[in-house]
Amino acid sequence: MLAQLYVKNLAVVEEAEIAFGPGLTVVTGETGAGKSLLVDALLLLSGARADAGMVRAGCERAELAAEFDLAALPAARAWLEREELDDGDVCRLRRVIRSEGSSRAWINGRPVSLAQLAELAELLVEIHGQHEHQALLSRAHQLELLDAFGELGAAAAEVRAQAQRWRDIDARMRRLSGGEDRDARLALLRHELGELERWALPPAELAELEAAHKRLAHAGRLVEGSAGVGEMIDGDGEFALRRLLGRARGELERLAGLDARLQPLIEALDAADVQLGEAGAALTRYAQELELDPDRYAEIETHLARLHDLARRHRVAMPELHAKAAALRAELEELEGAGAALEELRAERARCEQAYAAAAAELSRGRGAAAKRLGEAVGALMGELGMAGGRFEVTLEPAAGDAPDPQGRERCEFLVSANPGQPPRALRKVASGGELARISLAIEVATLGLDAIATMVFDEVDAGIGGAVAEVVGQKLRALGGERQVLCVTHLPQVAAQGHAHLSVSKHSEGGATRTRIAALDAAGRRDELARMLGGVEITRETRAHARQMLERAQAG
């Protein structure tokens, strides 16, 4: 559910922060005041293309932000977790559009692409109106709605599961059979595995080999250096450490004759002398035992060069070559024993095809019955919404291809004829924005509670209607608001009176600048706004009484 919307420097809106609640929220205002800017803001936060002209004149950028409560939106929460953008049960969308035309987007404070923003927005908000960004125009979404209307979720899930199982089996069979390339693949595997088995080492042995290479590469320096250090410790030079230590001990022994408290220090120097002697002896042994073996060095150099070449060819790090060999060995064994495995897989795939056929047939029967019921339900609602004589049909067409399809054996298309005598056309090709919005409303009412989207926006859904039809539109929107959060931009008082909440958009000129204000109305404010919508320029006492009566009747219903 949309909890809050923030707009700054978008067209004539300088700054606005709006809180939203459940139910139907209506948005009204005079023509040109900027009522549809709220819809534009949500479209931009849904990944719609931005235009530099949307930035308020004289400003560097426009800023938009929205906060959604995800408590009842498991699909959106799952998407955020999958994309590692989750932040509890709250989702914050933000977008900045600069005056030179560039824009940036964030989800929960993390930068994202517009494609990611659009993908998430499809799970958060559904916008109906005079634009092209409607989920109902998507044939995939139409099929989902049909399945939901016919309560075919379990059957559709079984079809998807069997199709995926068939694809998994088929992929494994292709990998095993290899087609014409099987012999070539076997030869390549044997060659590559032979190389890896000859050269690849477990990580511990590889580390030991690299240490030996380093030691042999610097053997001369190690011999020279260890001998030099040994000479410094216990050599013939005047400043060898053991000679200096001996002189220090002799001097300390003389001083201890004057003060017995120095005696423990003599013992400490004796211990140091023992340790220096051991260190000198160890260095002598190290220098004597150090391997100076050019042949061994060349052998290790060759081995490491082969490992570097293999790592580059297989695109893995050298320590991973041993595991790569194990993987190739498993693939080779599988291919060499492919005959028996393929027979098993063919039988399994045949069983899967039978299970898919049964599940798809059941789903097709359910879809056929649901298509007829949905067509009748939406067609009846179209008559109530001012399109008397209009028709709505749900057609099912065979899906292309012979392989099991996760969506089933048919595709769905919503067809509509808004006026008598006109042939039905695809919903996505209906030209009139107002008619399209009302048809969308009819579909949403007919499938009430079946759509997973929590927030629905209707922009100018009442265009071209009035009187009793307008009141019916308002009642349908209010009924929809009982199940979903609904935001409706309207210019008709019959629709506005049905809202659970009311936002008023007004335009003012101050100091040569034009600004739009958005305010939430209380009961008195709603009565006055309805009176303005009913009476125009001059608002009489009778107009206010009519507005109060309309509001009371709508809210009582």
JSON list of C-alpha atoms in Angstrom, two decimals, residues 43 49 88 129 233 245 310 375 394 422 434 513 527:
[
{"chain": "A", "resi": 43, "resn": "LEU", "atom": "CA", "xyz": [4.52, 6.89, -13.31]},
{"chain": "A", "resi": 49, "resn": "ARG", "atom": "CA", "xyz": [10.68, 7.85, -19.30]},
{"chain": "A", "resi": 88, "resn": "GLY", "atom": "CA", "xyz": [11.90, -4.92, 6.23]},
{"chain": "A", "resi": 129, "resn": "GLY", "atom": "CA", "xyz": [-5.76, 6.03, -17.53]},
{"chain": "A", "resi": 233, "resn": "ILE", "atom": "CA", "xyz": [76.22, -14.21, 15.33]},
{"chain": "A", "resi": 245, "resn": "LEU", "atom": "CA", "xyz": [78.13, -10.90, 24.64]},
{"chain": "A", "resi": 310, "resn": "LEU", "atom": "CA", "xyz": [45.48, -24.46, -17.96]},
{"chain": "A", "resi": 375, "resn": "GLY", "atom": "CA", "xyz": [-16.67, -11.69, -20.64]},
{"chain": "A", "resi": 394, "resn": "VAL", "atom": "CA", "xyz": [-11.93, -13.06, -23.72]},
{"chain": "A", "resi": 422, "resn": "GLN", "atom": "CA", "xyz": [-18.33, -2.05, -33.78]},
{"chain": "A", "resi": 434, "resn": "GLY", "atom": "CA", "xyz": [-11.56, 7.59, -20.99]},
{"chain": "A", "resi": 513, "resn": "ALA", "atom": "CA", "xyz": [5.49, 32.48, -9.98]},
{"chain": "A", "resi": 527, "resn": "ARG", "atom": "CA", "xyz": [-18.52, 19.96, 1.14]}
]
